Amino acid sequence: MIAVKRSVPSFPRSLDASFLCQVVRIYCRVSDRAVAAIASSVLHDVGLITSNNSDLVVDENKLRRKKAKLRKDLKFQALSEAQALPLKGLYFDGRKDSTLIEERVDTKGYTRKAKEEHLCLIEELGSRYITHLSPSFGTAKQISATTIGYF
């Protein structure tokens, strides 16, 4: 039997395990809890998590915070790109969808389905997605006010 010497691979310090976990979670359609358990187990097996150093442990709340931060950063990036480039043509497509809405009654929260108008703004000549809007009503006046209010 040949003895194989295992060495701990060197990872760059800029490696963000929760970011990589989000990428895996999206592509594999796995829950936050399962991704956190798998990621922490892998990091422990590799030797990056020890009893003395548990800074890299991934939990589901860390993943949720990272997901919210990524969404916020991507939205900010899309807004800055949309405002930097001149629009050549603006198109929108909308429909009414059933959306889950959470209502607070006293201290209890209830979820219900409600019909809500959804708009998707797209710049043509390249079909670049700009944003998603939800006007309060589906009238032309409200849709135009919401669209103009965005810019």
XYZ file of C-alpha atoms in Angstrom:
151
model
C 0.000 0.000 0.000
C 1.334 3.383 -0.973
C 0.977 6.194 1.533
C -0.279 9.387 -0.043
C 0.678 12.604 1.651
C -2.188 15.078 1.669
C -1.401 18.730 1.845
C -3.829 21.538 2.445
C -4.325 23.402 -0.842
C -3.488 27.072 -0.756
C -6.514 29.282 -1.319
C -6.265 32.991 -1.951
C -7.384 35.004 1.053
C -9.809 36.887 -1.166
C -11.778 33.658 -1.701
C -15.270 34.240 -0.392
C -16.843 30.888 0.405
C -20.354 32.303 0.804
C -20.206 33.813 -2.706
C -19.164 30.476 -4.183
C -21.928 28.786 -2.210
C -24.505 31.145 -3.714
C -23.311 30.317 -7.207
C -23.572 26.589 -6.489
C -26.971 27.015 -4.832
C -28.393 28.822 -7.851
C -27.096 26.333 -10.402
C -27.933 23.180 -8.437
C -31.207 24.399 -6.891
C -30.272 23.408 -3.350
C -31.542 25.011 -0.139
C -29.435 27.449 1.885
C -29.275 25.006 4.788
C -27.962 22.173 2.607
C -25.387 24.427 0.926
C -24.174 25.677 4.316
C -23.776 22.128 5.615
C -21.948 20.973 2.481
C -19.657 24.020 2.339
C -18.717 23.815 6.008
C -18.041 20.082 5.682
C -15.807 20.583 2.660
C -13.876 23.394 4.347
C -13.467 21.202 7.436
C -12.265 18.232 5.354
C -9.764 20.411 3.510
C -8.432 21.661 6.831
C -9.426 25.311 6.614
C -11.799 24.955 9.566
C -10.209 23.648 12.749
C -11.161 23.671 16.396
C -8.920 26.733 16.844
C -10.019 28.586 13.707
C -13.720 28.573 12.886
C -13.883 31.897 11.016
C -14.740 30.269 7.685
C -17.746 28.278 8.925
C -20.669 28.901 6.567
C -24.166 29.066 8.022
C -27.482 29.670 6.274
C -27.894 33.198 7.655
C -24.487 34.170 6.280
C -25.648 32.876 2.895
C -28.889 34.865 3.091
C -27.019 38.060 3.976
C -24.621 37.478 1.099
C -27.531 36.852 -1.265
C -29.171 40.145 -0.246
C -25.859 41.983 -0.652
C -25.277 40.467 -4.094
C -28.767 41.477 -5.224
C -28.237 45.010 -3.942
C -24.835 45.291 -5.640
C -26.176 43.942 -8.937
C -29.131 46.325 -8.808
C -26.816 49.283 -8.132
C -24.532 48.197 -10.970
C -27.470 47.851 -13.375
C -28.816 51.274 -12.348
C -25.465 52.967 -12.845
C -25.014 51.305 -16.252
C -28.541 52.243 -17.312
C -28.052 55.877 -16.324
C -24.608 56.133 -17.941
C -25.663 55.020 -21.423
C -28.083 57.024 -23.578
C -31.301 55.181 -24.406
C -31.957 54.523 -28.076
C -35.318 52.832 -27.641
C -37.311 51.898 -24.539
C -39.774 49.041 -24.645
C -41.857 47.529 -21.896
C -43.833 44.388 -21.482
C -46.257 43.831 -18.658
C -48.788 41.460 -17.246
C -50.844 40.879 -14.142
C -49.536 38.070 -11.978
C -50.664 36.468 -8.762
C -48.143 37.613 -6.174
C -47.768 36.526 -2.557
C -48.191 39.526 -0.259
C -47.534 39.527 3.470
C -49.994 41.507 5.583
C -49.581 42.398 9.242
C -52.655 42.246 11.462
C -51.732 43.246 14.993
C -48.693 41.054 15.682
C -49.490 38.249 13.243
C -48.356 38.060 9.643
C -50.591 36.556 6.988
C -49.759 35.770 3.389
C -52.305 36.043 0.615
C -52.331 36.088 -3.149
C -53.085 39.337 -4.923
C -53.142 40.346 -8.568
C -50.276 42.745 -9.216
C -49.120 44.525 -12.364
C -45.519 43.790 -13.401
C -43.512 45.711 -16.005
C -40.195 44.795 -17.535
C -38.232 47.662 -19.145
C -35.902 46.751 -22.003
C -33.645 48.891 -24.155
C -33.723 47.832 -27.771
C -30.845 47.685 -30.175
C -29.147 45.080 -28.064
C -32.112 43.905 -25.944
C -30.531 45.064 -22.691
C -32.631 44.496 -19.558
C -33.026 47.696 -17.547
C -35.317 46.982 -14.600
C -38.519 45.514 -13.255
C -41.303 47.804 -12.009
C -44.581 47.220 -10.166
C -47.055 50.097 -10.573
C -49.926 50.239 -8.108
C -52.544 50.101 -10.904
C -52.522 48.926 -14.505
C -53.825 52.138 -16.038
C -51.813 53.922 -18.725
C -51.479 56.986 -16.502
C -50.044 54.971 -13.598
C -47.722 52.939 -15.853
C -46.314 56.109 -17.442
C -45.920 57.806 -14.039
C -44.067 54.773 -12.639
C -41.816 54.517 -15.693
C -40.993 58.239 -15.702
C -40.468 58.152 -11.928
C -37.795 55.496 -12.396
C -35.712 57.763 -14.616
